[in-house]
Coordinates of N, CA and C in Angstrom, one line a residue:
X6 N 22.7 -16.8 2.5 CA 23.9 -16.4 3.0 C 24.1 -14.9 3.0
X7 N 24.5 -14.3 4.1 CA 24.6 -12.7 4.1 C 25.9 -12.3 3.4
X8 N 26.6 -13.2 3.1 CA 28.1 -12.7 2.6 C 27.3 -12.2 1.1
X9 N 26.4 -12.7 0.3 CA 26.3 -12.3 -0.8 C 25.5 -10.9 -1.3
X10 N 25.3 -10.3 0.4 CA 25.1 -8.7 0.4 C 26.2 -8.1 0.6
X11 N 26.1 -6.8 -0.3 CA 27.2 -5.6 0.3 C 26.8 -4.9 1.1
X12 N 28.1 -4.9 1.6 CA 28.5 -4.1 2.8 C 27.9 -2.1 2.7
X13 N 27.4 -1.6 3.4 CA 27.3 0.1 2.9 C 27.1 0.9 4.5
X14 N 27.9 1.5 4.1 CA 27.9 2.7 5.5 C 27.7 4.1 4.7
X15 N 26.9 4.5 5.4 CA 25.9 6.1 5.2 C 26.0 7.1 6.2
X16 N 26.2 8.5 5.8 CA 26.5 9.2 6.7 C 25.4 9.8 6.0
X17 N 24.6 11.2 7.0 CA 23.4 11.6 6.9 C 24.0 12.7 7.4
X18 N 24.2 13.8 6.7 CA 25.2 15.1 7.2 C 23.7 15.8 7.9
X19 N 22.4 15.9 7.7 CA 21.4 16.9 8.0 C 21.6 18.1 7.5
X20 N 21.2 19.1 9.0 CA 21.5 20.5 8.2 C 22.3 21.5 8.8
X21 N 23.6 20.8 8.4 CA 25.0 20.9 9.0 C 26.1 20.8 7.7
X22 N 27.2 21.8 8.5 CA 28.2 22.3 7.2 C 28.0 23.6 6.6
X23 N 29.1 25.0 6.8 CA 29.1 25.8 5.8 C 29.5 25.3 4.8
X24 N 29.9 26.2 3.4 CA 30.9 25.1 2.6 C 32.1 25.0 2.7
X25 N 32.7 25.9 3.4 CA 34.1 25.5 3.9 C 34.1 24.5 5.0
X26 N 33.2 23.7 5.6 CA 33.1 23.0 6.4 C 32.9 22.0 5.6
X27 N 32.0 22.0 4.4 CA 31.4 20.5 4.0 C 32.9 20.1 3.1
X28 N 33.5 20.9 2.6 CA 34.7 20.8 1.3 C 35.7 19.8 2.4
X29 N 36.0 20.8 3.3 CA 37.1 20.5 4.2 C 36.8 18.5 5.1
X30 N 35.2 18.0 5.2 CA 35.0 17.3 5.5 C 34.8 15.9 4.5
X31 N 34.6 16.6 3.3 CA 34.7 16.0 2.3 C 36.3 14.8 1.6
X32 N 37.0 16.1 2.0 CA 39.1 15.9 1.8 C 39.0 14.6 3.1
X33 N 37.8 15.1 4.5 CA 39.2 14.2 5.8 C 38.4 12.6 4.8
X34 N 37.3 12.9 4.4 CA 37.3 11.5 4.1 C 37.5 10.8 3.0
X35 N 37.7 11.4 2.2 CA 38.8 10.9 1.2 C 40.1 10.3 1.8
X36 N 40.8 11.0 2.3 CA 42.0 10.9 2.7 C 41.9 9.6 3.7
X37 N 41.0 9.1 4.5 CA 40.9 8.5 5.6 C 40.3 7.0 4.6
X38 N 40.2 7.0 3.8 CA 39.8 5.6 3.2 C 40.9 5.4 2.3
X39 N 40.6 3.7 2.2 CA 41.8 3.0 1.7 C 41.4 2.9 0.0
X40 N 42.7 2.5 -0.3 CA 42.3 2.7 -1.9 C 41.1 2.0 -2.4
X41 N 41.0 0.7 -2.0 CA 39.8 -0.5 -1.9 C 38.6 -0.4 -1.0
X42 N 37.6 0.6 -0.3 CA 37.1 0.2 0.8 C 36.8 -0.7 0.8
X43 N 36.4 -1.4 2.0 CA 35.7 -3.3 1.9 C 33.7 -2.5 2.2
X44 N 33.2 -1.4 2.0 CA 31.8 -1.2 1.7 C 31.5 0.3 0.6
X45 N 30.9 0.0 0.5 CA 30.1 1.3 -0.4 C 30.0 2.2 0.5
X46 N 30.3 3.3 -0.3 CA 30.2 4.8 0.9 C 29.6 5.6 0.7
X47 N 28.7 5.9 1.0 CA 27.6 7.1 0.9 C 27.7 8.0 2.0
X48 N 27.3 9.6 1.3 CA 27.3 10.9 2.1 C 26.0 11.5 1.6
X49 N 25.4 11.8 2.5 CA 24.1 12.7 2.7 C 24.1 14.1 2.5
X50 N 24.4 14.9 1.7 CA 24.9 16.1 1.7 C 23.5 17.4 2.0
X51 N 23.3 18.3 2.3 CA 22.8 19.3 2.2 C 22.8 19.6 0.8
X52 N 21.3 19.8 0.3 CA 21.6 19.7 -1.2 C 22.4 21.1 -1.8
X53 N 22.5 22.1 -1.1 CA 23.5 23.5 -1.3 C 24.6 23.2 -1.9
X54 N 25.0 21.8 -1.0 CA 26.1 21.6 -1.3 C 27.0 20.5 -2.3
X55 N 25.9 20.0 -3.1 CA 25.8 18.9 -3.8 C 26.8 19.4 -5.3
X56 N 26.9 20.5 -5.6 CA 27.8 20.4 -7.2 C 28.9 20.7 -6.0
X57 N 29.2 21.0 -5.3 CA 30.7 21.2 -4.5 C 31.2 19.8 -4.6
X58 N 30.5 19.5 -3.6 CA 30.8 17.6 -3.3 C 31.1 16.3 -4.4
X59 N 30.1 17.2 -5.4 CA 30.3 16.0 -6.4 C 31.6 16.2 -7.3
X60 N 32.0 17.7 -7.5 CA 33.2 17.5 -7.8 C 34.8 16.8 -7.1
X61 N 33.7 17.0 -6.0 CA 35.6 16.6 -4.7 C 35.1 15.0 -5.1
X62 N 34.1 14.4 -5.5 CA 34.2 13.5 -5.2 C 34.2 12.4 -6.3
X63 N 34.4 13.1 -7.7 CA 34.6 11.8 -8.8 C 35.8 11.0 -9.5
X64 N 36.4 11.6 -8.5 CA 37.7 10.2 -8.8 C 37.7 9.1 -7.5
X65 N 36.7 9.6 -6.6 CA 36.7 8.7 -5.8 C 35.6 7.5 -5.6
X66 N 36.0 6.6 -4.8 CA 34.7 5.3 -4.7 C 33.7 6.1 -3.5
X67 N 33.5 7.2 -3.2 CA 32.4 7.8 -2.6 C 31.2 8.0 -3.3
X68 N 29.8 7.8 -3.0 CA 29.0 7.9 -3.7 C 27.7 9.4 -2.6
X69 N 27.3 9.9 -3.9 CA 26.6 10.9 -3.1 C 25.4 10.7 -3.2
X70 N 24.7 11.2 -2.0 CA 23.3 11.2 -2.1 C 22.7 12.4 -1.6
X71 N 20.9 12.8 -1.9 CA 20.5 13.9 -1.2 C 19.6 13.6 -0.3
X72 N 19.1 14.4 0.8 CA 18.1 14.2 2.2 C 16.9 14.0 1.8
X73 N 16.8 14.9 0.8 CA 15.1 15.0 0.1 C 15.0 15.2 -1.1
X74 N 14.1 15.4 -1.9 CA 13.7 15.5 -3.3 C 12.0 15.9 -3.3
X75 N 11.6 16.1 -4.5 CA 10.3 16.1 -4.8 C 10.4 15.5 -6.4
X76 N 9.4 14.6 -5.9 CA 8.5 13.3 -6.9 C 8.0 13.8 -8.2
X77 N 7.5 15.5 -8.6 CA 7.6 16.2 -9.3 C 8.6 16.2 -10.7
X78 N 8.3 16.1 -12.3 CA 9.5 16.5 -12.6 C 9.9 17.8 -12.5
X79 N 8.9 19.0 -12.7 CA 9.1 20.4 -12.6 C 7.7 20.8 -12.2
X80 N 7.7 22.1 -11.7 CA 6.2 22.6 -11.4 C 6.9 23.4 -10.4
X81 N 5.3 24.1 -10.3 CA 5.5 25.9 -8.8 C 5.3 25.1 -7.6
X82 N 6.7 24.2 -7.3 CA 6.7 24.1 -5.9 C 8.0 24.7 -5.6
X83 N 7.5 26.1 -4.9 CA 8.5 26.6 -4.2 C 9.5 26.0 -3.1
X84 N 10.9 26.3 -3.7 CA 11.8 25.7 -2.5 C 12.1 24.6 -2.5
X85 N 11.5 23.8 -3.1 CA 12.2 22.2 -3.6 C 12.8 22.3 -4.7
X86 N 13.8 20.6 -5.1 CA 14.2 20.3 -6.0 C 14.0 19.1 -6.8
X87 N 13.9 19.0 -7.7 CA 12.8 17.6 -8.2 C 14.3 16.7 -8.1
X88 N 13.7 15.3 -8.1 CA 14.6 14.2 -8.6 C 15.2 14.0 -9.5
X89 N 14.8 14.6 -10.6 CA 15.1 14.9 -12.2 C 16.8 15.9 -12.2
X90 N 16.4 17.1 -11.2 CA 17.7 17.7 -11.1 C 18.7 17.3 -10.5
X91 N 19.1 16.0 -10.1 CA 20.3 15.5 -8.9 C 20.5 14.6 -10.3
X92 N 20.3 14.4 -11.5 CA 20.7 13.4 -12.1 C 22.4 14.6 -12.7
X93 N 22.3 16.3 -12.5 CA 23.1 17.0 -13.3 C 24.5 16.4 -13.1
X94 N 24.4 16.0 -11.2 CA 25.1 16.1 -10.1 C 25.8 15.0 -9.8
X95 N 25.8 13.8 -10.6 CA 26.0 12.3 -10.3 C 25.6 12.4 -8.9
X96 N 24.0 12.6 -8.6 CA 23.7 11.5 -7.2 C 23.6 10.4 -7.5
X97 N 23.6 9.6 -6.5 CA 23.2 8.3 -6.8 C 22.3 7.7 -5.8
X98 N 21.8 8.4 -4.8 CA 20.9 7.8 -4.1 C 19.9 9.1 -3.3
X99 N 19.1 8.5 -2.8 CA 17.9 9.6 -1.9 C 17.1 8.7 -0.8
X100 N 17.6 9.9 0.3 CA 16.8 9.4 1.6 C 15.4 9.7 0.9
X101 N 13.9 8.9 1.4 CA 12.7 9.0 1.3 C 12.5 8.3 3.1
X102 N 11.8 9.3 3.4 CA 10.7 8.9 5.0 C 11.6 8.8 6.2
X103 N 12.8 9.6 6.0 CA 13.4 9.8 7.3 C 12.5 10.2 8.2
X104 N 12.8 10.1 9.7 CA 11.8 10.5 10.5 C 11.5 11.9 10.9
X105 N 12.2 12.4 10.6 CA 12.6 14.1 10.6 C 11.6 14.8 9.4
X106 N 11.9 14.3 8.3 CA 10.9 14.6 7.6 C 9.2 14.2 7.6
X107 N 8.9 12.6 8.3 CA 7.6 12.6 8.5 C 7.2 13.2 9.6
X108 N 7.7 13.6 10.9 CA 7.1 14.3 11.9 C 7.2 16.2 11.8
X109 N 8.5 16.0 11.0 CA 8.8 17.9 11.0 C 8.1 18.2 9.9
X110 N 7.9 17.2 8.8 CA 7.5 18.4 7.4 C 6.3 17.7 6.9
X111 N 5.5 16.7 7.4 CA 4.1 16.0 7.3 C 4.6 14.9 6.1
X112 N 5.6 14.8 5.6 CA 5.8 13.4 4.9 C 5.0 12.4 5.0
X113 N 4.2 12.2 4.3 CA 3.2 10.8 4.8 C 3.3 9.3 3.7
X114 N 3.0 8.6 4.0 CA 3.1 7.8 3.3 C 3.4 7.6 1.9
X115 N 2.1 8.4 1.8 CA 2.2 8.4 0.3 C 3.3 9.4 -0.7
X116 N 3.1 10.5 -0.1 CA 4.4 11.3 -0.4 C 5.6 10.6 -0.6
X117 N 6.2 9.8 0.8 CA 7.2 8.6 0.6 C 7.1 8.1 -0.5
X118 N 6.2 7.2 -0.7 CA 6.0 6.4 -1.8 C 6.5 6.8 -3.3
X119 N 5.8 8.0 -3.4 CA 5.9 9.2 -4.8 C 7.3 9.4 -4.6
X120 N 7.9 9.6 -3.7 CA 9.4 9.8 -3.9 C 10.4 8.8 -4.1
X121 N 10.2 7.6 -3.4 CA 10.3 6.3 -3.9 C 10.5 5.9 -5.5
X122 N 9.3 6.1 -6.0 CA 9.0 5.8 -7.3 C 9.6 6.8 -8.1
X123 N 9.6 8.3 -8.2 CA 10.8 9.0 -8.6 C 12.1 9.1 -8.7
X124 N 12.9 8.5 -7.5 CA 13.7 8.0 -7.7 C 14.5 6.7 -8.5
X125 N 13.0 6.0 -8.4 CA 13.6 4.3 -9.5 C 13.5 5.1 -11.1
X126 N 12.7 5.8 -11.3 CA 12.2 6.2 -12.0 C 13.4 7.0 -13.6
X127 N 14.4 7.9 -12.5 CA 15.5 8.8 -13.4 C 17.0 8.1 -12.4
X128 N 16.6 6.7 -12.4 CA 17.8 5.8 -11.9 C 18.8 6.1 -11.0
X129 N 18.3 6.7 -9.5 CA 18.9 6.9 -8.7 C 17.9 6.1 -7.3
X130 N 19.2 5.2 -6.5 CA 18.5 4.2 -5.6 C 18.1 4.7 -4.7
X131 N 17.0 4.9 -4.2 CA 16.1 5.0 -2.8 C 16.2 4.2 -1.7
X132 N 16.9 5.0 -0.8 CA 16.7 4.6 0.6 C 15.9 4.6 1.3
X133 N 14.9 3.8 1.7 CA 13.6 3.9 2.5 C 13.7 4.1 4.1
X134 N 13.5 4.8 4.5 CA 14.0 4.9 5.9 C 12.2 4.4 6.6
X135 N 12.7 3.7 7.7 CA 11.3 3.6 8.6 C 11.8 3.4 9.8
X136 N 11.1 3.3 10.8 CA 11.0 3.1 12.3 C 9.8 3.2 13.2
X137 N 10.1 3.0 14.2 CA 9.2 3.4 15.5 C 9.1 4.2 16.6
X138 N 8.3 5.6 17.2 CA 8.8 5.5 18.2 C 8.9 4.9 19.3
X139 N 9.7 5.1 20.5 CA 9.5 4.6 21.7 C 8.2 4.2 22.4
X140 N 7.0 4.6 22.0 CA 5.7 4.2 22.7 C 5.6 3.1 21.9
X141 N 5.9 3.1 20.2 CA 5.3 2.2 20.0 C 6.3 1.2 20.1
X142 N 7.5 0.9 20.3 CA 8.3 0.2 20.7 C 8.2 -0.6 21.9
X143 N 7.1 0.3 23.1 CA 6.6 -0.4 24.2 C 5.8 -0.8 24.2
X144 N 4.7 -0.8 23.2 CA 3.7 -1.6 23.4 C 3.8 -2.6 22.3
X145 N 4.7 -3.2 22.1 CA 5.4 -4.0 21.3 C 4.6 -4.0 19.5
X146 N 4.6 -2.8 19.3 CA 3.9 -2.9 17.8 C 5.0 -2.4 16.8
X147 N 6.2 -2.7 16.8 CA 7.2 -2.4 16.5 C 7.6 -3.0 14.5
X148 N 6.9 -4.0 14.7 CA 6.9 -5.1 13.4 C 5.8 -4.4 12.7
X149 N 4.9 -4.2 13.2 CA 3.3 -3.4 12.5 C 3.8 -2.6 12.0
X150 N 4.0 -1.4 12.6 CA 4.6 0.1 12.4 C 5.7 -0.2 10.5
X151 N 6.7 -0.8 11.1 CA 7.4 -1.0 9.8 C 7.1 -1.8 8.9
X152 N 6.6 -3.1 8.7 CA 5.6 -3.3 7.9 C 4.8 -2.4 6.7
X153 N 3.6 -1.4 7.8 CA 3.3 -0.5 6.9 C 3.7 0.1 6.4
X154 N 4.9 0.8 6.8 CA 5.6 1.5 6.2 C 6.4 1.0 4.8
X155 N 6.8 -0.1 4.9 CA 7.0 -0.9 3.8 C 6.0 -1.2 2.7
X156 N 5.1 -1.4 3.4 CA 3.8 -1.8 2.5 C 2.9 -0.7 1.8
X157 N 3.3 0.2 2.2 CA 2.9 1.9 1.6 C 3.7 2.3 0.3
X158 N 4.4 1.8 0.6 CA 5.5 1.6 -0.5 C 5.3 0.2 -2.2
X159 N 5.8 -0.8 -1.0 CA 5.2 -2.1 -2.2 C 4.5 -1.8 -2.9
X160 N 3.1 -1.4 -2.5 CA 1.9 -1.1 -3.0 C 1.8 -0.2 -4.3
X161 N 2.4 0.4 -4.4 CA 2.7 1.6 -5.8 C 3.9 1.3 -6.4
X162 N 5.0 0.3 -6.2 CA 5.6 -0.2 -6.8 C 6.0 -1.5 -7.0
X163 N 5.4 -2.4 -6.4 CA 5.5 -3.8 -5.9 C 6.9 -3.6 -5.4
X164 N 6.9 -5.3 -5.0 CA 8.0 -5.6 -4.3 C 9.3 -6.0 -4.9
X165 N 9.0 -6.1 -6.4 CA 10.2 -6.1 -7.0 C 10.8 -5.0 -7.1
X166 N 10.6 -3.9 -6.7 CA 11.3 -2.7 -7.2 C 12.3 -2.6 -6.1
X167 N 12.2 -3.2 -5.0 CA 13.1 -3.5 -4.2 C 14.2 -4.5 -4.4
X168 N 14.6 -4.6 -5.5 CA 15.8 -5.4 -5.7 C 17.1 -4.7 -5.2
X169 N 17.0 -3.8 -6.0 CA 18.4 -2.5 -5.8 C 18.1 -1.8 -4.8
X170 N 17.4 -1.7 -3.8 CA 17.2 -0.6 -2.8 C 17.8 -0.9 -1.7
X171 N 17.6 0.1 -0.7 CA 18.3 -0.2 0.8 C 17.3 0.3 1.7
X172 N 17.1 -0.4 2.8 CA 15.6 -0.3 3.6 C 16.7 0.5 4.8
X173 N 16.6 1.6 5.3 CA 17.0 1.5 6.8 C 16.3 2.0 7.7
X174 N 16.7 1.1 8.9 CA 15.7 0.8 10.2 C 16.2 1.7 11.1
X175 N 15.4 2.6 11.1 CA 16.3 4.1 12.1 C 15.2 3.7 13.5
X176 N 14.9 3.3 14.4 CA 14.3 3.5 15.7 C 14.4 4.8 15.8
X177 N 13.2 5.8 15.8 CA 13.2 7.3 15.8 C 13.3 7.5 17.7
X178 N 13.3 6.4 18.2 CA 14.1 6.8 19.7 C 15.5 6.5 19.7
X179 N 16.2 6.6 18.9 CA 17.6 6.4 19.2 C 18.5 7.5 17.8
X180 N 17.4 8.2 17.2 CA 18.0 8.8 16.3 C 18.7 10.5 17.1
X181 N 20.0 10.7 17.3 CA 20.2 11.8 17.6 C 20.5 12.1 19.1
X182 N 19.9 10.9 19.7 CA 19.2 11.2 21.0 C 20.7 10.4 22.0
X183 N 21.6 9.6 21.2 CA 22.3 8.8 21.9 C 22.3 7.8 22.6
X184 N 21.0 7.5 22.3 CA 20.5 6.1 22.9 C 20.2 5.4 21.3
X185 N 20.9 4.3 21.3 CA 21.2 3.1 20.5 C 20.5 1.8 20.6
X186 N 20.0 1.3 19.8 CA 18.9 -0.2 19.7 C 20.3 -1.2 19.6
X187 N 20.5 -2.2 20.8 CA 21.6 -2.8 20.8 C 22.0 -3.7 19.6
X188 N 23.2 -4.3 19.2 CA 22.9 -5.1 18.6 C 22.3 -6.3 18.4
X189 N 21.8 -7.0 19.1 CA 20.5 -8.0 19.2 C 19.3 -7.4 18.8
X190 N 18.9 -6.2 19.4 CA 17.6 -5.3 19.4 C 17.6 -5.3 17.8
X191 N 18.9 -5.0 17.2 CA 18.9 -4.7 15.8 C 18.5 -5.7 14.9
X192 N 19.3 -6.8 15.5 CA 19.6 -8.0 14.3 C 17.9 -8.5 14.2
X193 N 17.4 -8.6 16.1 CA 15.8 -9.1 16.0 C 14.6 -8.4 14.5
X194 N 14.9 -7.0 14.5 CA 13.8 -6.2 14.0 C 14.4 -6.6 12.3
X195 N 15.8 -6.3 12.0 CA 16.4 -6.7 10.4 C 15.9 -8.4 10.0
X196 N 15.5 -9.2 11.0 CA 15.9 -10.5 11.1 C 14.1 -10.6 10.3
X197 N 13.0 -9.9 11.4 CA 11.8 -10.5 11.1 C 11.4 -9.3 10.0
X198 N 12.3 -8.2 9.5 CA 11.7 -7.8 8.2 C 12.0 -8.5 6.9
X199 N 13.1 -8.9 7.2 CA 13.3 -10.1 6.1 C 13.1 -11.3 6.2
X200 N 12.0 -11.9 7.0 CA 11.1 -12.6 7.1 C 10.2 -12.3 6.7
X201 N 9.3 -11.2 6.7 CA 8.3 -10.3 5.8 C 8.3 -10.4 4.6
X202 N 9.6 -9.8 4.7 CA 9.7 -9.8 2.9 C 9.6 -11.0 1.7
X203 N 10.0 -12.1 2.4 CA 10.3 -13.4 2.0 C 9.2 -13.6 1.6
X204 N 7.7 -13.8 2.6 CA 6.5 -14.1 2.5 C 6.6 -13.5 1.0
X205 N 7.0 -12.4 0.7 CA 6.1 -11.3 -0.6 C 7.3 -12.1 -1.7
X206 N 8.4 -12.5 -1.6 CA 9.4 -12.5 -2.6 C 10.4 -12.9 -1.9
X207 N 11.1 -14.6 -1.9 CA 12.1 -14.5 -1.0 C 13.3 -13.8 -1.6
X208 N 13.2 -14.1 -3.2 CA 14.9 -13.2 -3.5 C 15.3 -12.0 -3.1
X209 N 14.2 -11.5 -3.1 CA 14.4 -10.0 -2.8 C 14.5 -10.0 -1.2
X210 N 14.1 -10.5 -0.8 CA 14.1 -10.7 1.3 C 15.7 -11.0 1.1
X211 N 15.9 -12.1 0.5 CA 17.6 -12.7 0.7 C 18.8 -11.5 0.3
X212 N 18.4 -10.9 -0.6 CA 19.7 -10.3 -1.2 C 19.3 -8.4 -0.6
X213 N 18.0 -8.0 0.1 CA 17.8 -7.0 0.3 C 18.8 -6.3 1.3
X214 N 19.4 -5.3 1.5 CA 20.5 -4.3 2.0 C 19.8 -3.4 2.9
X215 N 19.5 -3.9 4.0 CA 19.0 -3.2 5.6 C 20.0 -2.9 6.2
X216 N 19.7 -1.7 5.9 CA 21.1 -0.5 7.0 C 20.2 -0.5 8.6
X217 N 21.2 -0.5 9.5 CA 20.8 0.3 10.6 C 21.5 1.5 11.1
X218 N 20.2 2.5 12.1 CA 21.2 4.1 11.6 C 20.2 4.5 13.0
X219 N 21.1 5.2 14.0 CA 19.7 5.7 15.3 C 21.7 5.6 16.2
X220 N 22.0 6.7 16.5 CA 23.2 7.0 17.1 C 24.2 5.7 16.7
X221 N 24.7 5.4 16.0 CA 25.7 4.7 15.5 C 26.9 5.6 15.2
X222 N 27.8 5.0 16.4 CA 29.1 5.5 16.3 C 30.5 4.7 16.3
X223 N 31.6 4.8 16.4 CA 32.8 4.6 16.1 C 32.9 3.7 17.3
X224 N 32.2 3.5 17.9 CA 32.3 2.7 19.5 C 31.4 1.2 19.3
X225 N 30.0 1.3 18.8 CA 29.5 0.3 18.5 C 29.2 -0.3 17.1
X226 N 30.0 0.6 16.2 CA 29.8 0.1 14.7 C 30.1 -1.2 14.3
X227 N 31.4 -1.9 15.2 CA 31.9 -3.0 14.5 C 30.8 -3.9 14.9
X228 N 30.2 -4.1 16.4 CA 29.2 -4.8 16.7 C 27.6 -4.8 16.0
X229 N 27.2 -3.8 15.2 CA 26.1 -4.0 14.9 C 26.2 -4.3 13.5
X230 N 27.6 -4.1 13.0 CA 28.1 -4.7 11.4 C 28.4 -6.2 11.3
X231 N 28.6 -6.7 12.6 CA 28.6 -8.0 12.8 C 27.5 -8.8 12.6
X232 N 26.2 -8.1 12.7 CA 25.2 -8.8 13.1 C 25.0 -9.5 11.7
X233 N 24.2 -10.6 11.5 CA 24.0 -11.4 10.0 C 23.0 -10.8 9.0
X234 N 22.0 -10.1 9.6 CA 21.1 -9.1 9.0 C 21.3 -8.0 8.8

């Protein structure tokens, strides 16, 4: 039964917001939620802006997260920030394998994975992001593609480590672009990865938390939150 997953809506700010933008955007959504939400709420912040945010945000049921990290605890990698340092900040979660990061900054599997495992690691939950693009969406290898991507993962952590986690299914043709995987298109691809997953572990298939995220807006959200997957 899908009622015995929660509900979670994620916003993925990128790399957008002065800080008088990100403060000020921070208040409308406080303000605009009810004392109870009926889901968990997560914000993607620019990590710049991460001790701002976390202060506007701990009286509230908002929960913060960052875009990136490195799998690293410390060392001479210029310009990053390890996983170890978002623990100062109460995050509580981290994108790993957006599609932005594996085509813009060579993120590869494994890298994913290391960041994966870093985050289970100093107890903050990893969001696994995967998809397909459009070509391979046409040539219907759409289940393959995410699969491995999944399985690049499993593999360095098993598949229990996926108990607490959240898988999301971004179609890297619909991210940004304003073209949206309908909600059928959606529930099909959520439907046969937790079919997948079952094969490996059904508990974890049953109770696993598959976001979908690829132009999702205020127009089609109730319809793809409807869906049972």
């Amino acid at each position: 039964m899908s009622s015995i997953r929660k509900r979670v809506i994620a916003g993925n700010w990128k790399m957008n917001c002065s800080r008088v933008e990100a403060t000020r955007l921070v208040k409308d959504i406080i303000t605009s939620l009810k004392a109870s939400p009926m889901a968990e709420i997560l914000i993607f912040v620019p990590s710049i802006h991460v001790a701002d945010v976390s202060a506007l945000i701990k009286e509230t049921p908002i929960k913060l997260g960052v875009q990136n990290a490195h799998w690293e605890h410390k060392g001479a990698f210029t310009g990053e920030i390890s996983v170890s340092m978002l623990q100062d900040y109460q995050v509580s979660h981290l994108l790993v394998g957006h599609s932005e990061r594996r085509e813009m900054f060579a993120d590869n599997d494994e890298q994913v994975a290391k960041k994966f495992a870093a985050a289970l690691k100093y107890d903050i939950t990893p969001i696994l992001c995967i998809g397909e693009t459009l070509e391979q969406r046409q040539q219907g290898t759409t289940l393959k593609v995410l699969k491995a991507q999944c399985q690049a993962v499993i593999d360095v952590v098993g598949v229990k480590a996926f108990q607490d986690v959240i898988v999301a299914y971004e179609p890297i043709w619909a991210i940004g672009t304003g073209e949206t995987a309908t909600p059928q298109q959606a529930q099909q691809v959520h439907s046969e990865l937790r079919v997948w997953f079952a094969k490996q572990d059904a508990s974890i298939a049953q109770n696993l938390q598959i976001l979908y995220g690829g132009s999702m807006n205020a127009t089609n959200a109730d319809a793809l939150i409807a869906q049972p997957d």
